[in-house]
């Protein structure tokens, strides 16, 4: 099997050059392109079809987190960054990153192993990211999430419109102004599943747009009421 073809996305040209030299010297990786921000990374990924994208988090213009959900549709993505922010680690993984490496926490050999692992679908994390995952798992285990009690108005609306508990959750997130991508991340489901929920919600609320559904849900309009007598 030929070595993976890799695209490096980082706004620092010194880091890009260093990574490219390190990976190329190993002889088992081909660096096919380098990008300075998320927009360029997306364009070059579409053009070169790499086997893996090494993606920094903080870049000017379109940053790594913004580009990530688009990139993962085209190639596996391995985050490679200085960011140790637990929220960034969690969001990256929720948005589809196959691994998360923090600069200073890996050797050249470990970087090569991570590139091969993520290309083949095996997750790879350096200690900071692994600690974040462990903490999140322990928190979830010791504090299982319970659905928040519905207000009398929400309970009335869910019964009135026949929404399931998941549809109520999605509808509340729609009303809060979240996009489909944000709802997917918040509910740990795919964007396709979110769209399926929204289609059912719109049908039950007799709505064709988000604003119309929100109006019905919040009680500022009522479905099935027309101006014809």
PDB file of C-alpha atoms in Angstrom:
ATOM      1  CA  UNK A   1       0.000   0.000   0.000  1.00  0.00           C
ATOM      2  CA  UNK A   2       1.471   3.409  -0.953  1.00  0.00           C
ATOM      3  CA  UNK A   3       2.054   5.903   1.837  1.00  0.00           C
ATOM      4  CA  UNK A   4      -0.649   8.449   2.646  1.00  0.00           C
ATOM      5  CA  UNK A   5      -0.874  11.671   0.673  1.00  0.00           C
ATOM      6  CA  UNK A   6      -1.153  14.500   3.192  1.00  0.00           C
ATOM      7  CA  UNK A   7      -2.252  18.127   3.119  1.00  0.00           C
ATOM      8  CA  UNK A   8      -0.893  20.426   5.856  1.00  0.00           C
ATOM      9  CA  UNK A   9      -3.041  23.395   6.957  1.00  0.00           C
ATOM     10  CA  UNK A  10      -1.338  25.854   9.330  1.00  0.00           C
ATOM     11  CA  UNK A  11      -0.990  29.633   9.169  1.00  0.00           C
ATOM     12  CA  UNK A  12       2.646  29.488  10.350  1.00  0.00           C
ATOM     13  CA  UNK A  13       4.942  28.854   7.344  1.00  0.00           C
ATOM     14  CA  UNK A  14       7.767  27.667   9.614  1.00  0.00           C
ATOM     15  CA  UNK A  15       5.534  24.968  11.123  1.00  0.00           C
ATOM     16  CA  UNK A  16       4.269  23.950   7.685  1.00  0.00           C
ATOM     17  CA  UNK A  17       7.827  23.646   6.370  1.00  0.00           C
ATOM     18  CA  UNK A  18       8.979  21.715   9.423  1.00  0.00           C
ATOM     19  CA  UNK A  19       6.087  19.250   9.251  1.00  0.00           C
ATOM     20  CA  UNK A  20       6.530  18.787   5.505  1.00  0.00           C
ATOM     21  CA  UNK A  21      10.254  18.113   5.909  1.00  0.00           C
ATOM     22  CA  UNK A  22       9.666  15.680   8.778  1.00  0.00           C
ATOM     23  CA  UNK A  23       6.950  13.720   6.988  1.00  0.00           C
ATOM     24  CA  UNK A  24       8.779  13.640   3.656  1.00  0.00           C
ATOM     25  CA  UNK A  25      12.032  12.517   5.281  1.00  0.00           C
ATOM     26  CA  UNK A  26      10.239   9.479   6.689  1.00  0.00           C
ATOM     27  CA  UNK A  27       9.748   8.239   3.127  1.00  0.00           C
ATOM     28  CA  UNK A  28       6.303   6.827   3.892  1.00  0.00           C
ATOM     29  CA  UNK A  29       4.279  10.038   3.529  1.00  0.00           C
ATOM     30  CA  UNK A  30       3.822  12.377   0.566  1.00  0.00           C
ATOM     31  CA  UNK A  31       2.927  16.012   1.293  1.00  0.00           C
ATOM     32  CA  UNK A  32       0.765  17.040  -1.670  1.00  0.00           C
ATOM     33  CA  UNK A  33      -0.181  20.580  -0.608  1.00  0.00           C
ATOM     34  CA  UNK A  34       0.105  23.235   2.116  1.00  0.00           C
ATOM     35  CA  UNK A  35      -2.593  25.718   3.150  1.00  0.00           C
ATOM     36  CA  UNK A  36      -2.458  28.852   5.289  1.00  0.00           C
ATOM     37  CA  UNK A  37      -6.107  28.903   6.396  1.00  0.00           C
ATOM     38  CA  UNK A  38      -9.309  26.892   6.374  1.00  0.00           C
ATOM     39  CA  UNK A  39     -10.616  28.258   3.084  1.00  0.00           C
ATOM     40  CA  UNK A  40      -7.410  27.386   1.252  1.00  0.00           C
ATOM     41  CA  UNK A  41      -7.355  23.978   2.940  1.00  0.00           C
ATOM     42  CA  UNK A  42     -10.834  23.216   1.640  1.00  0.00           C
ATOM     43  CA  UNK A  43      -9.986  24.361  -1.894  1.00  0.00           C
ATOM     44  CA  UNK A  44      -6.726  22.376  -2.005  1.00  0.00           C
ATOM     45  CA  UNK A  45      -8.363  19.297  -0.501  1.00  0.00           C
ATOM     46  CA  UNK A  46     -10.950  19.335  -3.260  1.00  0.00           C
ATOM     47  CA  UNK A  47      -8.202  19.731  -5.860  1.00  0.00           C
ATOM     48  CA  UNK A  48      -5.630  17.215  -4.569  1.00  0.00           C
ATOM     49  CA  UNK A  49      -7.904  14.663  -2.816  1.00  0.00           C
ATOM     50  CA  UNK A  50      -5.365  13.861  -0.062  1.00  0.00           C
ATOM     51  CA  UNK A  51      -5.662  10.770   2.124  1.00  0.00           C
ATOM     52  CA  UNK A  52      -5.397  12.918   5.258  1.00  0.00           C
ATOM     53  CA  UNK A  53      -5.522  16.567   6.319  1.00  0.00           C
ATOM     54  CA  UNK A  54      -3.337  17.864   9.157  1.00  0.00           C
ATOM     55  CA  UNK A  55      -5.337  20.821  10.475  1.00  0.00           C
ATOM     56  CA  UNK A  56      -4.423  23.652  12.838  1.00  0.00           C
ATOM     57  CA  UNK A  57      -7.171  25.192  14.974  1.00  0.00           C
ATOM     58  CA  UNK A  58      -6.363  28.908  15.101  1.00  0.00           C
ATOM     59  CA  UNK A  59      -5.853  30.443  11.668  1.00  0.00           C
ATOM     60  CA  UNK A  60      -6.875  33.855  10.280  1.00  0.00           C
ATOM     61  CA  UNK A  61      -9.970  34.082   8.115  1.00  0.00           C
ATOM     62  CA  UNK A  62     -11.574  30.645   8.138  1.00  0.00           C
ATOM     63  CA  UNK A  63     -10.169  28.809  11.172  1.00  0.00           C
ATOM     64  CA  UNK A  64      -9.742  25.070  11.576  1.00  0.00           C
ATOM     65  CA  UNK A  65     -12.938  24.483  13.549  1.00  0.00           C
ATOM     66  CA  UNK A  66     -15.028  26.289  10.915  1.00  0.00           C
ATOM     67  CA  UNK A  67     -13.421  24.334   8.075  1.00  0.00           C
ATOM     68  CA  UNK A  68     -13.492  20.961   9.868  1.00  0.00           C
ATOM     69  CA  UNK A  69     -17.091  19.812   9.148  1.00  0.00           C
ATOM     70  CA  UNK A  70     -16.538  20.515   5.436  1.00  0.00           C
ATOM     71  CA  UNK A  71     -13.109  18.870   5.300  1.00  0.00           C
ATOM     72  CA  UNK A  72     -14.188  15.628   7.002  1.00  0.00           C
ATOM     73  CA  UNK A  73     -16.597  15.004   4.127  1.00  0.00           C
ATOM     74  CA  UNK A  74     -13.592  14.900   1.808  1.00  0.00           C
ATOM     75  CA  UNK A  75     -10.810  13.256   3.845  1.00  0.00           C
ATOM     76  CA  UNK A  76      -9.914  12.107   7.372  1.00  0.00           C
ATOM     77  CA  UNK A  77      -8.698  15.013   9.496  1.00  0.00           C
ATOM     78  CA  UNK A  78      -6.039  14.971  12.216  1.00  0.00           C
ATOM     79  CA  UNK A  79      -5.949  18.121  14.352  1.00  0.00           C
ATOM     80  CA  UNK A  80      -2.380  19.333  14.915  1.00  0.00           C
ATOM     81  CA  UNK A  81      -2.307  22.430  17.096  1.00  0.00           C
ATOM     82  CA  UNK A  82      -1.007  24.262  20.145  1.00  0.00           C
ATOM     83  CA  UNK A  83      -4.541  24.577  21.541  1.00  0.00           C
ATOM     84  CA  UNK A  84      -5.090  22.657  24.778  1.00  0.00           C
ATOM     85  CA  UNK A  85      -8.564  24.147  25.353  1.00  0.00           C
ATOM     86  CA  UNK A  86     -10.857  21.268  26.439  1.00  0.00           C
ATOM     87  CA  UNK A  87     -13.818  22.836  24.632  1.00  0.00           C
ATOM     88  CA  UNK A  88     -11.809  22.962  21.393  1.00  0.00           C
ATOM     89  CA  UNK A  89     -10.765  19.322  21.807  1.00  0.00           C
ATOM     90  CA  UNK A  90     -14.372  18.237  22.389  1.00  0.00           C
ATOM     91  CA  UNK A  91     -15.757  20.314  19.519  1.00  0.00           C
ATOM     92  CA  UNK A  92     -13.118  19.011  17.125  1.00  0.00           C
ATOM     93  CA  UNK A  93     -14.012  15.424  17.905  1.00  0.00           C
ATOM     94  CA  UNK A  94     -17.755  16.090  17.741  1.00  0.00           C
ATOM     95  CA  UNK A  95     -17.279  17.670  14.312  1.00  0.00           C
ATOM     96  CA  UNK A  96     -15.509  14.582  13.009  1.00  0.00           C
ATOM     97  CA  UNK A  97     -11.759  14.886  13.605  1.00  0.00           C
ATOM     98  CA  UNK A  98     -10.112  11.470  13.737  1.00  0.00           C
ATOM     99  CA  UNK A  99      -7.421  12.520  16.196  1.00  0.00           C
ATOM    100  CA  UNK A 100      -5.972  15.444  18.128  1.00  0.00           C
ATOM    101  CA  UNK A 101      -2.256  16.128  18.583  1.00  0.00           C
ATOM    102  CA  UNK A 102      -0.857  18.991  20.664  1.00  0.00           C
ATOM    103  CA  UNK A 103       2.546  20.384  19.641  1.00  0.00           C
ATOM    104  CA  UNK A 104       5.228  19.430  22.140  1.00  0.00           C
ATOM    105  CA  UNK A 105       3.446  16.228  23.163  1.00  0.00           C
ATOM    106  CA  UNK A 106       4.638  13.899  20.396  1.00  0.00           C
ATOM    107  CA  UNK A 107       7.833  12.687  18.777  1.00  0.00           C
ATOM    108  CA  UNK A 108       8.361  12.479  15.004  1.00  0.00           C
ATOM    109  CA  UNK A 109       7.707   8.731  15.153  1.00  0.00           C
ATOM    110  CA  UNK A 110       4.458   9.307  17.073  1.00  0.00           C
ATOM    111  CA  UNK A 111       3.342  11.863  14.465  1.00  0.00           C
ATOM    112  CA  UNK A 112       3.943   9.335  11.683  1.00  0.00           C
ATOM    113  CA  UNK A 113       2.038   6.676  13.622  1.00  0.00           C
ATOM    114  CA  UNK A 114      -0.865   9.100  14.129  1.00  0.00           C
ATOM    115  CA  UNK A 115      -0.959   9.927  10.405  1.00  0.00           C
ATOM    116  CA  UNK A 116      -1.181   6.241   9.488  1.00  0.00           C
ATOM    117  CA  UNK A 117      -3.682   5.488  12.281  1.00  0.00           C
ATOM    118  CA  UNK A 118      -6.135   8.244  11.419  1.00  0.00           C
ATOM    119  CA  UNK A 119      -5.874   7.511   7.701  1.00  0.00           C
ATOM    120  CA  UNK A 120      -6.940   3.940   8.461  1.00  0.00           C
ATOM    121  CA  UNK A 121      -9.764   4.964  10.789  1.00  0.00           C
ATOM    122  CA  UNK A 122      -8.021   4.474  14.144  1.00  0.00           C
ATOM    123  CA  UNK A 123      -8.237   7.468  16.517  1.00  0.00           C
ATOM    124  CA  UNK A 124      -5.029   8.946  17.892  1.00  0.00           C
ATOM    125  CA  UNK A 125      -4.604  11.455  20.720  1.00  0.00           C
ATOM    126  CA  UNK A 126      -1.724  13.010  22.614  1.00  0.00           C
ATOM    127  CA  UNK A 127      -2.009  13.212  26.455  1.00  0.00           C
ATOM    128  CA  UNK A 128      -3.918  16.511  26.663  1.00  0.00           C
ATOM    129  CA  UNK A 129      -6.685  15.365  24.297  1.00  0.00           C
ATOM    130  CA  UNK A 130      -6.825  11.915  25.899  1.00  0.00           C
ATOM    131  CA  UNK A 131      -7.240  13.520  29.340  1.00  0.00           C
ATOM    132  CA  UNK A 132     -10.135  15.656  28.058  1.00  0.00           C
ATOM    133  CA  UNK A 133     -11.884  12.550  26.701  1.00  0.00           C
ATOM    134  CA  UNK A 134     -11.345  10.651  29.943  1.00  0.00           C
ATOM    135  CA  UNK A 135     -12.708  13.547  32.009  1.00  0.00           C
ATOM    136  CA  UNK A 136     -15.766  13.832  29.764  1.00  0.00           C
ATOM    137  CA  UNK A 137     -16.464  10.091  30.016  1.00  0.00           C
ATOM    138  CA  UNK A 138     -16.124  10.117  33.799  1.00  0.00           C
ATOM    139  CA  UNK A 139     -18.391  13.150  34.078  1.00  0.00           C
ATOM    140  CA  UNK A 140     -21.026  11.529  31.859  1.00  0.00           C
ATOM    141  CA  UNK A 141     -20.828   8.311  33.856  1.00  0.00           C
ATOM    142  CA  UNK A 142     -21.142   9.986  37.264  1.00  0.00           C
ATOM    143  CA  UNK A 143     -23.641  12.627  36.143  1.00  0.00           C
ATOM    144  CA  UNK A 144     -25.935  10.969  33.586  1.00  0.00           C
ATOM    145  CA  UNK A 145     -27.849  13.555  31.646  1.00  0.00           C
ATOM    146  CA  UNK A 146     -31.509  13.798  32.465  1.00  0.00           C
ATOM    147  CA  UNK A 147     -33.935  15.710  30.310  1.00  0.00           C
ATOM    148  CA  UNK A 148     -34.734  19.095  31.810  1.00  0.00           C
ATOM    149  CA  UNK A 149     -38.296  19.305  33.082  1.00  0.00           C
ATOM    150  CA  UNK A 150     -40.543  20.976  30.569  1.00  0.00           C
ATOM    151  CA  UNK A 151     -42.348  24.142  31.474  1.00  0.00           C
ATOM    152  CA  UNK A 152     -46.161  23.850  31.482  1.00  0.00           C
ATOM    153  CA  UNK A 153     -46.238  25.768  28.179  1.00  0.00           C
ATOM    154  CA  UNK A 154     -43.665  23.451  26.536  1.00  0.00           C
ATOM    155  CA  UNK A 155     -45.472  20.384  27.863  1.00  0.00           C
ATOM    156  CA  UNK A 156     -48.769  21.705  26.488  1.00  0.00           C
ATOM    157  CA  UNK A 157     -47.151  22.415  23.097  1.00  0.00           C
ATOM    158  CA  UNK A 158     -45.469  18.999  22.873  1.00  0.00           C
ATOM    159  CA  UNK A 159     -48.828  17.315  23.529  1.00  0.00           C
ATOM    160  CA  UNK A 160     -50.707  19.728  21.246  1.00  0.00           C
ATOM    161  CA  UNK A 161     -48.373  19.131  18.300  1.00  0.00           C
ATOM    162  CA  UNK A 162     -47.554  15.475  19.048  1.00  0.00           C
ATOM    163  CA  UNK A 163     -43.782  15.956  19.212  1.00  0.00           C
ATOM    164  CA  UNK A 164     -41.553  13.247  20.660  1.00  0.00           C
ATOM    165  CA  UNK A 165     -39.114  14.131  23.451  1.00  0.00           C
ATOM    166  CA  UNK A 166     -36.242  14.298  20.932  1.00  0.00           C
ATOM    167  CA  UNK A 167     -38.315  16.493  18.615  1.00  0.00           C
ATOM    168  CA  UNK A 168     -39.087  18.806  21.551  1.00  0.00           C
ATOM    169  CA  UNK A 169     -35.333  19.032  22.240  1.00  0.00           C
ATOM    170  CA  UNK A 170     -34.548  19.804  18.591  1.00  0.00           C
ATOM    171  CA  UNK A 171     -37.368  22.341  18.347  1.00  0.00           C
ATOM    172  CA  UNK A 172     -36.125  24.175  21.436  1.00  0.00           C
ATOM    173  CA  UNK A 173     -32.648  24.342  19.898  1.00  0.00           C
ATOM    174  CA  UNK A 174     -34.130  25.667  16.649  1.00  0.00           C
ATOM    175  CA  UNK A 175     -35.973  28.325  18.651  1.00  0.00           C
ATOM    176  CA  UNK A 176     -32.691  29.264  20.364  1.00  0.00           C
ATOM    177  CA  UNK A 177     -31.238  30.092  16.943  1.00  0.00           C
ATOM    178  CA  UNK A 178     -28.943  27.090  16.458  1.00  0.00           C
ATOM    179  CA  UNK A 179     -27.992  25.868  12.978  1.00  0.00           C
ATOM    180  CA  UNK A 180     -28.398  22.221  11.938  1.00  0.00           C
ATOM    181  CA  UNK A 181     -24.673  21.681  12.484  1.00  0.00           C
ATOM    182  CA  UNK A 182     -24.824  23.128  16.009  1.00  0.00           C
ATOM    183  CA  UNK A 183     -27.899  21.042  16.849  1.00  0.00           C
ATOM    184  CA  UNK A 184     -26.130  17.900  15.610  1.00  0.00           C
ATOM    185  CA  UNK A 185     -23.152  18.615  17.868  1.00  0.00           C
ATOM    186  CA  UNK A 186     -25.358  19.444  20.867  1.00  0.00           C
ATOM    187  CA  UNK A 187     -27.440  16.263  20.495  1.00  0.00           C
ATOM    188  CA  UNK A 188     -24.577  13.955  19.428  1.00  0.00           C
ATOM    189  CA  UNK A 189     -26.383  13.057  16.187  1.00  0.00           C
ATOM    190  CA  UNK A 190     -25.620  13.541  12.508  1.00  0.00           C
ATOM    191  CA  UNK A 191     -26.801  16.527  10.482  1.00  0.00           C
ATOM    192  CA  UNK A 192     -28.849  14.107   8.350  1.00  0.00           C
ATOM    193  CA  UNK A 193     -30.694  12.937  11.471  1.00  0.00           C
ATOM    194  CA  UNK A 194     -31.270  16.559  12.467  1.00  0.00           C
ATOM    195  CA  UNK A 195     -32.802  17.238   9.049  1.00  0.00           C
ATOM    196  CA  UNK A 196     -35.071  14.206   9.426  1.00  0.00           C
ATOM    197  CA  UNK A 197     -36.255  15.471  12.816  1.00  0.00           C
ATOM    198  CA  UNK A 198     -36.853  18.953  11.395  1.00  0.00           C
ATOM    199  CA  UNK A 199     -38.886  17.566   8.491  1.00  0.00           C
ATOM    200  CA  UNK A 200     -41.141  15.708  10.946  1.00  0.00           C
ATOM    201  CA  UNK A 201     -41.372  18.738  13.238  1.00  0.00           C
ATOM    202  CA  UNK A 202     -42.349  21.016  10.335  1.00  0.00           C
ATOM    203  CA  UNK A 203     -45.036  18.549   9.286  1.00  0.00           C
ATOM    204  CA  UNK A 204     -46.470  18.367  12.803  1.00  0.00           C
ATOM    205  CA  UNK A 205     -46.336  22.138  13.272  1.00  0.00           C
ATOM    206  CA  UNK A 206     -47.765  22.661   9.764  1.00  0.00           C
ATOM    207  CA  UNK A 207     -44.829  24.937   9.005  1.00  0.00           C
ATOM    208  CA  UNK A 208     -42.560  25.348   6.007  1.00  0.00           C
ATOM    209  CA  UNK A 209     -39.874  27.617   7.479  1.00  0.00           C
ATOM    210  CA  UNK A 210     -37.867  27.855  10.691  1.00  0.00           C
ATOM    211  CA  UNK A 211     -39.439  31.195  11.601  1.00  0.00           C
ATOM    212  CA  UNK A 212     -42.953  29.838  11.086  1.00  0.00           C
ATOM    213  CA  UNK A 213     -42.187  26.754  13.185  1.00  0.00           C
ATOM    214  CA  UNK A 214     -40.720  28.927  15.951  1.00  0.00           C
ATOM    215  CA  UNK A 215     -43.801  31.142  15.910  1.00  0.00           C
ATOM    216  CA  UNK A 216     -46.080  28.117  16.285  1.00  0.00           C
ATOM    217  CA  UNK A 217     -43.886  26.547  18.944  1.00  0.00           C
ATOM    218  CA  UNK A 218     -43.624  29.682  21.044  1.00  0.00           C
ATOM    219  CA  UNK A 219     -47.357  30.248  20.820  1.00  0.00           C
ATOM    220  CA  UNK A 220     -47.266  33.447  18.765  1.00  0.00           C
ATOM    221  CA  UNK A 221     -49.186  31.678  16.016  1.00  0.00           C
ATOM    222  CA  UNK A 222     -51.423  28.651  15.836  1.00  0.00           C
ATOM    223  CA  UNK A 223     -51.314  26.006  13.091  1.00  0.00           C
ATOM    224  CA  UNK A 224     -54.414  25.254  11.103  1.00  0.00           C
ATOM    225  CA  UNK A 225     -55.836  28.738  11.488  1.00  0.00           C
ATOM    226  CA  UNK A 226     -56.541  30.494   8.222  1.00  0.00           C
ATOM    227  CA  UNK A 227     -58.098  33.778   7.315  1.00  0.00           C
ATOM    228  CA  UNK A 228     -60.929  32.152   5.374  1.00  0.00           C
ATOM    229  CA  UNK A 229     -63.955  32.603   7.597  1.00  0.00           C
TER     230      UNK A 229
END
